[in-house]
CSV table of N, CA and C in Angstrom, one decimal:
chain,number,residue,atom,x,y,z
A,167,MET,N,36.7,-18.9,-146.3
A,167,MET,CA,37.8,-18.7,-145.6
A,167,MET,C,37.0,-18.5,-144.3
A,168,ARG,N,37.5,-19.8,-143.6
A,168,ARG,CA,37.5,-20.0,-142.3
A,168,ARG,C,38.5,-19.2,-141.2
A,169,CYS,N,37.4,-18.5,-140.4
A,169,CYS,CA,37.9,-17.7,-139.5
A,169,CYS,C,38.7,-18.4,-138.0
A,170,VAL,N,40.7,-17.8,-137.5
A,170,VAL,CA,40.8,-18.9,-136.9
A,170,VAL,C,40.7,-18.2,-136.0
A,171,LYS,N,40.5,-18.5,-134.5
A,171,LYS,CA,40.6,-18.3,-133.5
A,171,LYS,C,41.8,-18.4,-132.4
A,172,ALA,N,42.4,-17.5,-132.0
A,172,ALA,CA,43.7,-18.2,-131.2
A,172,ALA,C,43.3,-18.7,-129.5
A,173,LEU,N,43.9,-19.7,-129.5
A,173,LEU,CA,44.6,-20.6,-128.4
A,173,LEU,C,43.7,-19.6,-127.0
A,174,GLN,N,43.0,-19.4,-126.4
A,174,GLN,CA,43.2,-19.0,-125.3
A,174,GLN,C,44.1,-20.6,-124.3
A,175,LEU,N,44.7,-19.8,-122.8
A,175,LEU,CA,45.0,-20.2,-121.5
A,175,LEU,C,43.8,-20.0,-120.6
A,176,THR,N,43.4,-21.6,-119.4
A,176,THR,CA,43.5,-21.3,-118.8
A,176,THR,C,44.2,-22.2,-117.0
A,177,LEU,N,44.0,-21.5,-116.1
A,177,LEU,CA,44.7,-22.4,-114.7
A,177,LEU,C,43.7,-23.3,-114.7
A,178,ALA,N,43.7,-24.2,-114.5
A,178,ALA,CA,42.9,-25.3,-114.0
A,178,ALA,C,43.5,-26.1,-112.5
A,179,VAL,N,43.0,-26.0,-111.5
A,179,VAL,CA,43.5,-26.7,-109.9
A,179,VAL,C,43.1,-27.8,-109.8
A,180,ILE,N,43.1,-29.2,-109.8
A,180,ILE,CA,42.3,-30.2,-109.2
A,180,ILE,C,42.7,-29.8,-107.4
A,181,LYS,N,41.9,-29.1,-106.5
A,181,LYS,CA,42.1,-29.6,-104.8
A,181,LYS,C,42.7,-30.7,-104.4
A,182,PRO,N,42.8,-30.5,-103.3
A,182,PRO,CA,43.5,-31.6,-102.6
A,182,PRO,C,42.0,-32.7,-102.1
A,183,ASP,N,40.8,-32.7,-102.3
A,183,ASP,CA,39.9,-33.3,-101.5
A,183,ASP,C,40.2,-34.7,-102.9
A,184,ALA,N,40.3,-34.4,-103.9
A,184,ALA,CA,40.9,-34.3,-105.1
A,184,ALA,C,41.6,-36.2,-105.3
A,185,VAL,N,42.9,-35.0,-105.8
A,185,VAL,CA,43.5,-35.5,-105.7
A,185,VAL,C,44.4,-37.3,-104.2
A,186,ALA,N,43.4,-36.6,-102.9
A,186,ALA,CA,43.4,-37.8,-102.3
A,186,ALA,C,42.5,-38.9,-102.9
A,187,HIS,N,42.1,-39.2,-103.4
A,187,HIS,CA,41.5,-40.4,-104.4
A,187,HIS,C,41.6,-40.2,-106.0
A,188,PRO,N,42.7,-41.4,-105.8
A,188,PRO,CA,43.7,-42.1,-107.0
A,188,PRO,C,42.1,-41.7,-108.4
A,189,LEU,N,41.5,-42.0,-108.0
A,189,LEU,CA,40.6,-43.0,-109.0
A,189,LEU,C,39.8,-42.5,-109.9
A,190,ILE,N,39.1,-40.8,-108.6
A,190,ILE,CA,38.5,-39.8,-108.9
A,190,ILE,C,39.9,-39.1,-110.4
A,191,LEU,N,41.0,-38.7,-109.3
A,191,LEU,CA,42.2,-37.8,-109.6
A,191,LEU,C,42.1,-38.2,-111.4
A,192,GLU,N,42.1,-39.7,-112.0
A,192,GLU,CA,42.5,-40.6,-113.2
A,192,GLU,C,41.2,-39.7,-113.7
A,193,ALA,N,40.4,-39.9,-113.7
A,193,ALA,CA,39.1,-39.1,-114.0
A,193,ALA,C,38.6,-38.4,-114.4
A,194,LEU,N,39.8,-36.5,-113.7
A,194,LEU,CA,39.9,-35.8,-114.5
A,194,LEU,C,40.6,-35.5,-115.3
A,195,HIS,N,42.2,-35.6,-114.6
A,195,HIS,CA,42.3,-36.1,-115.6
A,195,HIS,C,42.1,-36.7,-117.1
A,196,GLN,N,41.8,-37.2,-117.5
A,196,GLN,CA,41.2,-38.2,-118.5
A,196,GLN,C,40.0,-36.8,-119.1
A,197,LYS,N,39.5,-36.3,-118.3
A,197,LYS,CA,38.1,-35.5,-118.9
A,197,LYS,C,39.1,-34.4,-119.4
A,198,ILE,N,40.1,-34.2,-118.8
A,198,ILE,CA,40.8,-33.2,-119.1
A,198,ILE,C,41.7,-33.0,-120.8
A,199,LEU,N,42.2,-34.8,-120.6
A,199,LEU,CA,42.7,-34.9,-121.8
A,199,LEU,C,42.2,-34.6,-123.1
A,200,GLU,N,40.6,-35.0,-123.6
A,200,GLU,CA,39.1,-35.1,-123.7
A,200,GLU,C,38.9,-33.4,-124.9
A,201,ASN,N,39.5,-32.9,-124.2
A,201,ASN,CA,38.3,-31.3,-124.0
A,201,ASN,C,39.8,-30.1,-124.2
A,202,PHE,N,41.3,-31.0,-123.7
A,202,PHE,CA,41.7,-29.5,-123.8
A,202,PHE,C,43.3,-30.0,-124.2
A,203,ILE,N,44.5,-28.6,-124.8
A,203,ILE,CA,45.7,-29.3,-124.9
A,203,ILE,C,46.2,-28.9,-123.9
A,204,ILE,N,47.5,-29.8,-123.1
A,204,ILE,CA,48.2,-29.4,-121.8
A,204,ILE,C,48.4,-28.9,-122.2
A,205,ILE,N,49.6,-28.2,-121.5
A,205,ILE,CA,50.4,-27.1,-122.4
A,205,ILE,C,51.3,-27.7,-121.2
A,206,ARG,N,50.9,-27.3,-119.7
A,206,ARG,CA,51.8,-28.0,-118.0
A,206,ARG,C,50.8,-28.1,-117.1
A,207,LYS,N,52.2,-29.4,-116.8
A,207,LYS,CA,51.1,-29.6,-115.3
A,207,LYS,C,51.7,-30.2,-114.3
A,208,LYS,N,51.9,-30.0,-113.3
A,208,LYS,CA,52.1,-29.6,-112.2
A,208,LYS,C,51.8,-30.3,-110.7
A,209,ASP,N,52.4,-31.3,-109.6
A,209,ASP,CA,52.1,-31.7,-108.9
A,209,ASP,C,52.2,-30.9,-107.6
A,210,LEU,N,51.3,-29.6,-106.9
A,210,LEU,CA,52.4,-29.5,-105.8
A,210,LEU,C,51.0,-29.8,-104.6
A,211,ILE,N,52.5,-28.8,-103.3
A,211,ILE,CA,51.8,-28.8,-102.3
A,211,ILE,C,52.2,-27.6,-102.1
A,212,TRP,N,50.8,-26.9,-101.1
A,212,TRP,CA,51.0,-25.1,-100.9
A,212,TRP,C,51.6,-25.3,-99.0
A,213,ARG,N,52.2,-24.3,-98.8
A,213,ARG,CA,52.2,-23.8,-97.1
A,213,ARG,C,51.3,-22.8,-97.3
A,214,LYS,N,50.8,-22.9,-96.1
A,214,LYS,CA,49.3,-21.6,-95.7
A,214,LYS,C,50.0,-20.2,-96.8
A,215,ALA,N,51.2,-20.1,-96.3
A,215,ALA,CA,51.3,-18.4,-97.3
A,215,ALA,C,51.4,-18.6,-98.4
A,216,ASP,N,51.2,-19.6,-98.8
A,216,ASP,CA,50.7,-19.4,-100.9
A,216,ASP,C,49.3,-20.0,-101.4
A,217,SER,N,48.3,-20.4,-100.5
A,217,SER,CA,47.4,-20.3,-100.0
A,217,SER,C,46.3,-18.8,-100.2
A,218,GLU,N,47.4,-18.3,-98.8
A,218,GLU,CA,47.2,-16.7,-98.7
A,218,GLU,C,47.2,-15.8,-99.5
A,219,MET,N,48.9,-16.0,-100.0
A,219,MET,CA,48.6,-14.9,-101.5
A,219,MET,C,47.7,-15.9,-102.8
A,220,PHE,N,47.5,-16.6,-102.8
A,220,PHE,CA,46.6,-17.0,-104.4
A,220,PHE,C,45.3,-16.4,-104.3
A,221,TYR,N,44.7,-17.2,-103.0
A,221,TYR,CA,43.4,-16.0,-102.5
A,221,TYR,C,43.2,-14.8,-101.4
A,222,ALA,N,44.1,-13.9,-102.1
A,222,ALA,CA,44.8,-12.9,-101.3
A,222,ALA,C,42.8,-12.0,-101.6
A,223,GLU,N,42.9,-11.7,-102.5
A,223,GLU,CA,41.7,-11.4,-102.8
A,223,GLU,C,39.6,-11.7,-101.9
A,224,HIS,N,39.7,-12.9,-101.4
A,224,HIS,CA,39.2,-12.8,-99.7
A,224,HIS,C,39.8,-12.4,-99.5
A,225,THR,N,40.7,-12.6,-98.6
A,225,THR,CA,41.2,-11.7,-97.4
A,225,THR,C,39.7,-10.8,-96.2
A,226,GLY,N,39.4,-11.5,-95.6
A,226,GLY,CA,38.3,-11.4,-95.1
A,226,GLY,C,36.8,-11.3,-94.9
A,227,ARG,N,36.6,-12.7,-95.9
A,227,ARG,CA,35.3,-13.1,-96.0
A,227,ARG,C,35.3,-14.1,-95.1
A,228,PHE,N,34.1,-14.5,-94.9
A,228,PHE,CA,33.9,-15.4,-94.3
A,228,PHE,C,35.4,-16.4,-94.2
A,229,PHE,N,34.5,-17.7,-95.6
A,229,PHE,CA,35.2,-18.2,-96.2
A,229,PHE,C,36.7,-18.7,-96.3
A,230,PHE,N,37.3,-17.5,-96.2
A,230,PHE,CA,38.8,-17.3,-96.7
A,230,PHE,C,39.6,-18.0,-95.6
A,231,GLN,N,39.5,-18.7,-93.6
A,231,GLN,CA,40.5,-18.9,-93.6
A,231,GLN,C,40.3,-20.5,-93.7
A,232,ARG,N,38.8,-20.6,-93.8
A,232,ARG,CA,38.7,-22.7,-94.1
A,232,ARG,C,39.0,-23.0,-95.6
A,233,LEU,N,39.1,-22.0,-96.7
A,233,LEU,CA,39.6,-21.8,-97.8
A,233,LEU,C,41.2,-22.1,-97.9
A,234,VAL,N,41.9,-20.9,-97.2
A,234,VAL,CA,43.7,-21.3,-97.4
A,234,VAL,C,43.9,-22.7,-95.8
A,235,GLU,N,42.8,-23.1,-95.2
A,235,GLU,CA,43.7,-24.5,-94.6
A,235,GLU,C,43.5,-25.3,-95.3
A,236,PHE,N,41.8,-25.7,-96.0
A,236,PHE,CA,42.0,-26.4,-97.0
A,236,PHE,C,42.7,-27.0,-97.9
A,237,MET,N,43.6,-26.2,-98.4
A,237,MET,CA,44.1,-25.6,-100.0
A,237,MET,C,45.3,-25.7,-99.5
A,238,SER,N,45.9,-25.9,-98.4
A,238,SER,CA,47.2,-26.8,-98.0
A,238,SER,C,46.9,-27.6,-97.0
A,239,SER,N,45.8,-28.4,-97.1
A,239,SER,CA,46.3,-29.3,-96.3
A,239,SER,C,46.4,-30.7,-97.0
A,240,GLY,N,46.5,-30.6,-97.9
A,240,GLY,CA,47.6,-31.7,-99.1
A,240,GLY,C,48.0,-31.6,-100.4
A,241,PRO,N,48.4,-32.3,-101.4
A,241,PRO,CA,48.8,-32.4,-102.5
A,241,PRO,C,47.8,-31.4,-103.8
A,242,MET,N,48.3,-30.8,-104.4
A,242,MET,CA,47.2,-30.7,-105.8
A,242,MET,C,48.0,-30.9,-107.0
A,243,ARG,N,47.0,-30.6,-107.4
A,243,ARG,CA,47.5,-30.6,-109.2
A,243,ARG,C,47.7,-29.7,-110.1
A,244,ALA,N,47.6,-29.1,-110.4
A,244,ALA,CA,47.9,-27.1,-111.5
A,244,ALA,C,48.0,-28.0,-112.8
A,245,TYR,N,46.8,-27.3,-113.8
A,245,TYR,CA,47.6,-27.7,-115.5
A,245,TYR,C,47.0,-26.1,-115.9
A,246,ILE,N,47.9,-25.8,-116.9
A,246,ILE,CA,47.7,-25.1,-118.1
A,246,ILE,C,47.6,-25.5,-119.1
A,247,LEU,N,45.6,-24.9,-119.6
A,247,LEU,CA,44.9,-25.9,-120.3
A,247,LEU,C,45.2,-24.6,-121.2
A,248,ALA,N,44.7,-25.3,-122.4
A,248,ALA,CA,44.5,-24.5,-123.6
A,248,ALA,C,43.8,-24.7,-125.0
A,249,ARG,N,42.5,-24.5,-125.0
A,249,ARG,CA,41.9,-24.1,-126.0
A,249,ARG,C,40.7,-23.3,-126.5
A,250,GLU,N,40.8,-22.6,-128.1
A,250,GLU,CA,40.2,-21.2,-128.4
A,250,GLU,C,39.1,-20.8,-127.1
A,251,ASP,N,38.3,-21.7,-126.3
A,251,ASP,CA,37.4,-21.0,-125.9
A,251,ASP,C,37.7,-21.8,-123.2
A,252,ALA,N,39.1,-21.0,-124.0
A,252,ALA,CA,39.6,-23.0,-122.9
A,252,ALA,C,38.7,-22.7,-121.3
A,253,ILE,N,38.9,-20.9,-121.3
A,253,ILE,CA,38.1,-20.0,-119.6
A,253,ILE,C,36.4,-20.8,-120.0
A,254,THR,N,36.0,-20.4,-121.0
A,254,THR,CA,34.9,-21.2,-120.7
A,254,THR,C,34.6,-21.9,-120.5
A,255,HIS,N,34.6,-22.6,-121.5
A,255,HIS,CA,35.0,-24.0,-121.5
A,255,HIS,C,34.7,-25.1,-120.1
A,256,TRP,N,36.2,-24.1,-119.1
A,256,TRP,CA,36.7,-25.0,-117.8
A,256,TRP,C,35.9,-24.5,-116.9
A,257,ARG,N,35.0,-23.5,-117.2
A,257,ARG,CA,34.5,-22.8,-116.0
A,257,ARG,C,33.0,-24.1,-115.7
A,258,MET,N,33.0,-24.5,-117.2
A,258,MET,CA,31.2,-25.3,-118.5
A,258,MET,C,31.8,-26.0,-117.6
A,259,MET,N,32.5,-27.4,-117.5
A,259,MET,CA,32.9,-28.0,-117.4
A,259,MET,C,32.8,-28.0,-115.3
A,260,MET,N,33.5,-27.1,-115.2
A,260,MET,CA,33.6,-27.1,-113.8
A,260,MET,C,31.7,-27.4,-112.9
A,261,GLY,N,31.4,-26.1,-113.5
A,261,GLY,CA,30.0,-25.7,-113.2
A,261,GLY,C,30.2,-25.4,-112.3
A,262,PRO,N,29.1,-25.4,-111.6
A,262,PRO,CA,28.7,-24.1,-110.0
A,262,PRO,C,29.4,-23.9,-108.7
A,263,THR,N,29.5,-23.5,-108.2
A,263,THR,CA,30.3,-23.3,-107.2
A,263,THR,C,30.6,-23.7,-106.0
A,264,LYS,N,29.1,-24.6,-106.1
A,264,LYS,CA,28.4,-24.4,-104.7
A,264,LYS,C,28.3,-25.7,-105.1
A,265,VAL,N,28.6,-26.7,-104.5
A,265,VAL,CA,28.2,-28.1,-104.0
A,265,VAL,C,25.8,-28.7,-104.8
A,266,PHE,N,25.9,-27.8,-103.8
A,266,PHE,CA,25.0,-27.7,-103.6
A,266,PHE,C,23.9,-28.0,-105.2
A,267,ARG,N,24.4,-26.6,-105.9
A,267,ARG,CA,23.7,-26.5,-106.9
A,267,ARG,C,24.0,-26.4,-108.1
A,268,ALA,N,24.9,-27.3,-107.4
A,268,ALA,CA,25.6,-28.4,-109.4
A,268,ALA,C,25.4,-29.6,-109.0
A,269,ARG,N,24.3,-31.1,-107.9
A,269,ARG,CA,24.4,-31.6,-108.3
A,269,ARG,C,22.6,-31.9,-108.5
A,270,PHE,N,22.2,-30.3,-108.4
A,270,PHE,CA,21.1,-30.2,-108.8
A,270,PHE,C,20.9,-29.4,-110.3
A,271,SER,N,21.9,-28.7,-110.2
A,271,SER,CA,20.7,-28.1,-112.1
A,271,SER,C,22.3,-28.4,-112.9
A,272,SER,N,23.9,-28.7,-112.3
A,272,SER,CA,24.2,-29.7,-113.8
A,272,SER,C,25.4,-30.7,-112.6
A,273,PRO,N,24.3,-31.6,-112.3
A,273,PRO,CA,24.8,-33.1,-112.3
A,273,PRO,C,25.7,-34.1,-112.9
A,274,GLU,N,26.1,-33.7,-114.2
A,274,GLU,CA,27.4,-33.9,-115.0
A,274,GLU,C,28.0,-32.8,-115.0
A,275,THR,N,28.5,-32.1,-114.4
A,275,THR,CA,29.7,-31.3,-114.5
A,275,THR,C,30.5,-32.0,-113.0
A,276,LEU,N,31.6,-31.4,-113.0
A,276,LEU,CA,32.8,-32.4,-112.3
A,276,LEU,C,32.7,-32.3,-110.9
A,277,ARG,N,32.3,-31.1,-110.5
A,277,ARG,CA,31.8,-30.5,-109.5
A,277,ARG,C,30.3,-31.3,-108.4
A,278,GLY,N,29.1,-31.2,-109.8
A,278,GLY,CA,28.3,-31.8,-109.4
A,278,GLY,C,28.6,-33.4,-109.2
A,279,GLN,N,29.5,-34.3,-109.7
A,279,GLN,CA,29.1,-35.2,-109.6
A,279,GLN,C,30.5,-35.9,-108.4
A,280,TYR,N,31.8,-35.3,-108.3
A,280,TYR,CA,33.0,-35.2,-107.4
A,280,TYR,C,32.8,-34.2,-106.2
A,281,GLY,N,31.8,-32.9,-105.9
A,281,GLY,CA,32.4,-32.0,-105.1
A,281,GLY,C,31.5,-32.9,-103.3
A,282,LEU,N,32.8,-32.3,-102.2
A,282,LEU,CA,31.7,-32.6,-101.2
A,282,LEU,C,31.2,-31.2,-100.6
A,283,THR,N,32.2,-29.8,-100.6
A,283,THR,CA,31.1,-29.2,-100.4
A,283,THR,C,32.2,-27.8,-100.9
A,284,ASP,N,31.1,-26.6,-100.0
A,284,ASP,CA,31.3,-25.3,-101.5
A,284,ASP,C,32.8,-25.2,-101.5
A,285,THR,N,33.8,-25.8,-100.2
A,285,THR,CA,34.7,-25.7,-100.5
A,285,THR,C,35.5,-27.3,-100.7
A,286,ARG,N,35.7,-28.3,-100.4
A,286,ARG,CA,35.9,-29.1,-101.2
A,286,ARG,C,35.2,-29.3,-102.3
A,287,ASN,N,35.3,-28.9,-103.6
A,287,ASN,CA,35.1,-28.5,-104.5
A,287,ASN,C,36.0,-29.4,-105.2
A,288,THR,N,36.4,-29.9,-105.2
A,288,THR,CA,37.5,-30.5,-106.3
A,288,THR,C,38.0,-30.1,-107.2
A,289,THR,N,37.6,-28.2,-108.2
A,289,THR,CA,38.7,-27.6,-108.8
A,289,THR,C,38.3,-26.0,-108.9
A,290,HIS,N,39.3,-25.9,-109.6
A,290,HIS,CA,39.3,-24.7,-109.2
A,290,HIS,C,39.8,-23.6,-111.1
A,291,GLY,N,39.8,-22.4,-111.5
A,291,GLY,CA,39.9,-22.2,-112.3
A,291,GLY,C,40.1,-20.6,-112.1
A,292,SER,N,40.8,-20.4,-112.7
A,292,SER,CA,41.6,-19.2,-113.2
A,292,SER,C,42.2,-19.0,-115.1
A,293,GLU,N,41.4,-17.0,-115.0
A,293,GLU,CA,42.4,-17.3,-116.1
A,293,GLU,C,43.7,-16.9,-116.1
A,294,PHE,N,44.1,-17.6,-116.8
A,294,PHE,CA,45.9,-17.2,-116.8
A,294,PHE,C,46.4,-16.1,-117.4
A,295,SER,N,46.9,-15.5,-117.6
A,295,SER,CA,48.3,-13.9,-118.8
A,295,SER,C,49.5,-15.0,-119.1
A,296,ALA,N,49.5,-14.9,-120.5
A,296,ALA,CA,50.9,-15.2,-120.7
A,296,ALA,C,51.2,-15.0,-122.2
A,297,ASP,N,51.1,-13.1,-122.6
A,297,ASP,CA,51.2,-12.7,-124.1
A,297,ASP,C,52.5,-13.0,-124.2
A,298,GLU,N,53.7,-13.6,-123.4
A,298,GLU,CA,54.7,-14.4,-124.5
A,298,GLU,C,54.5,-15.8,-124.8
A,299,TRP,N,54.2,-16.8,-124.3
A,299,TRP,CA,53.9,-17.4,-125.0
A,299,TRP,C,52.4,-17.7,-126.1
A,300,MET,N,52.1,-17.0,-126.0
A,300,MET,CA,51.0,-16.4,-127.3
A,300,MET,C,51.7,-16.3,-128.3
A,301,ILE,N,52.5,-15.5,-127.7
A,301,ILE,CA,53.9,-15.6,-129.6
A,301,ILE,C,54.8,-16.0,-129.4
A,302,ARG,N,55.1,-16.9,-128.8
A,302,ARG,CA,56.2,-18.2,-129.1
A,302,ARG,C,55.7,-19.1,-129.1
A,303,GLU,N,54.9,-19.6,-128.5
A,303,GLU,CA,54.0,-21.2,-128.4
A,303,GLU,C,53.2,-21.7,-129.4
A,304,GLU,N,52.0,-20.5,-128.7
A,304,GLU,CA,50.7,-20.7,-129.5
A,304,GLU,C,50.9,-20.6,-130.8
A,305,PRO,N,51.8,-19.8,-131.9
A,305,PRO,CA,51.6,-20.6,-133.4
A,305,PRO,C,52.1,-22.3,-133.5
A,306,ARG,N,52.9,-22.4,-132.4
A,306,ARG,CA,53.7,-23.9,-132.6
A,306,ARG,C,52.6,-24.8,-133.1
A,307,PHE,N,51.0,-24.3,-132.0
A,307,PHE,CA,50.3,-25.1,-132.0
A,307,PHE,C,49.4,-25.2,-133.0
A,308,ARG,N,49.6,-24.1,-133.5
A,308,ARG,CA,48.9,-24.3,-135.1
A,308,ARG,C,48.9,-24.8,-136.0
A,309,LEU,N,50.1,-24.4,-135.8
A,309,LEU,CA,50.8,-25.5,-137.1
A,309,LEU,C,51.3,-27.0,-136.7
A,310,GLY,N,51.2,-27.5,-136.4
A,310,GLY,CA,50.9,-29.2,-135.5
A,310,GLY,C,52.4,-29.6,-134.9
A,311,LEU,N,53.3,-28.7,-134.3
A,311,LEU,CA,54.4,-28.7,-134.2
A,311,LEU,C,54.6,-28.5,-133.4
A,312,THR,N,54.0,-29.2,-132.5
A,312,THR,CA,54.1,-29.4,-130.7
A,312,THR,C,53.0,-31.1,-129.9
A,313,GLU,N,53.8,-32.0,-129.3
A,313,GLU,CA,52.4,-32.5,-129.2
A,313,GLU,C,52.8,-32.8,-127.7
A,314,TYR,N,51.6,-33.9,-126.8
A,314,TYR,CA,51.5,-33.3,-125.7
A,314,TYR,C,52.7,-34.8,-125.3
A,315,ASN,N,54.0,-34.2,-123.8
A,315,ASN,CA,54.8,-36.1,-123.9
A,315,ASN,C,54.5,-36.4,-121.9
A,316,GLU,N,53.6,-36.9,-122.2
A,316,GLU,CA,53.5,-38.1,-120.2
A,316,GLU,C,54.4,-37.8,-119.5
A,317,GLU,N,55.8,-37.8,-120.6
A,317,GLU,CA,57.1,-38.0,-119.1
A,317,GLU,C,57.0,-36.5,-119.1
A,318,SER,N,57.6,-35.5,-119.9
A,318,SER,CA,58.1,-34.7,-119.1
A,318,SER,C,57.2,-33.3,-118.8
A,319,GLN,N,55.9,-34.0,-119.3
A,319,GLN,CA,54.8,-33.1,-118.8
A,319,GLN,C,54.5,-31.9,-120.1
A,320,ILE,N,55.6,-31.8,-120.9
A,320,ILE,CA,54.7,-30.6,-121.7
A,320,ILE,C,54.3,-31.2,-123.1
A,321,HIS,N,54.6,-29.1,-123.5
A,321,HIS,CA,54.3,-30.0,-125.1
A,321,HIS,C,56.3,-29.9,-125.6
A,322,THR,N,56.0,-30.4,-126.2
A,322,THR,CA,57.5,-30.4,-127.5
A,322,THR,C,57.4,-30.5,-128.7
A,323,VAL,N,58.5,-29.8,-129.1
A,323,VAL,CA,58.4,-29.1,-130.8
A,323,VAL,C,58.9,-30.6,-131.7
A,324,LYS,N,58.0,-31.0,-132.1
A,324,LYS,CA,57.8,-32.5,-133.2
A,324,LYS,C,59.2,-31.8,-134.3
A,325,HIS,N,60.0,-32.8,-134.5
A,325,HIS,CA,61.2,-32.7,-135.5
A,325,HIS,C,61.0,-33.2,-137.0
A,326,THR,N,60.3,-32.8,-137.8
A,326,THR,CA,59.9,-33.2,-139.4
A,326,THR,C,60.7,-33.0,-140.1
């Protein structure tokens, strides 16, 4: 009997440096589609206060102000992604935070291919806590009752 693991969720953000280049954004979107189930996708723009709140754990660090300014400098794309090992897999796909390290030690990663600097490193990833999603939606994914709908940018229940 095969042990079935629960789908895990992760937050993936495509940063302003990548969103500013439509070909890079599309390449990243395709890589995500090849590796994950997209639960939600949303294009957004943060105010400075949004960035400060999101990165509050880094307040006082030398890079905080630069990061806050950059993350509120233009459009981003946020995804909630799912698969059995979503957090680990997204981290592996992103590669090291430092672009110099990514280019030399992990050139096949997203940051190795598309990152510009340690701040403008194309992607962000965070764990996503969603107890309610696990109770209501995850079982439907297991049964194949949902599918990604590009128009609504969410999964919808199939009527069978």
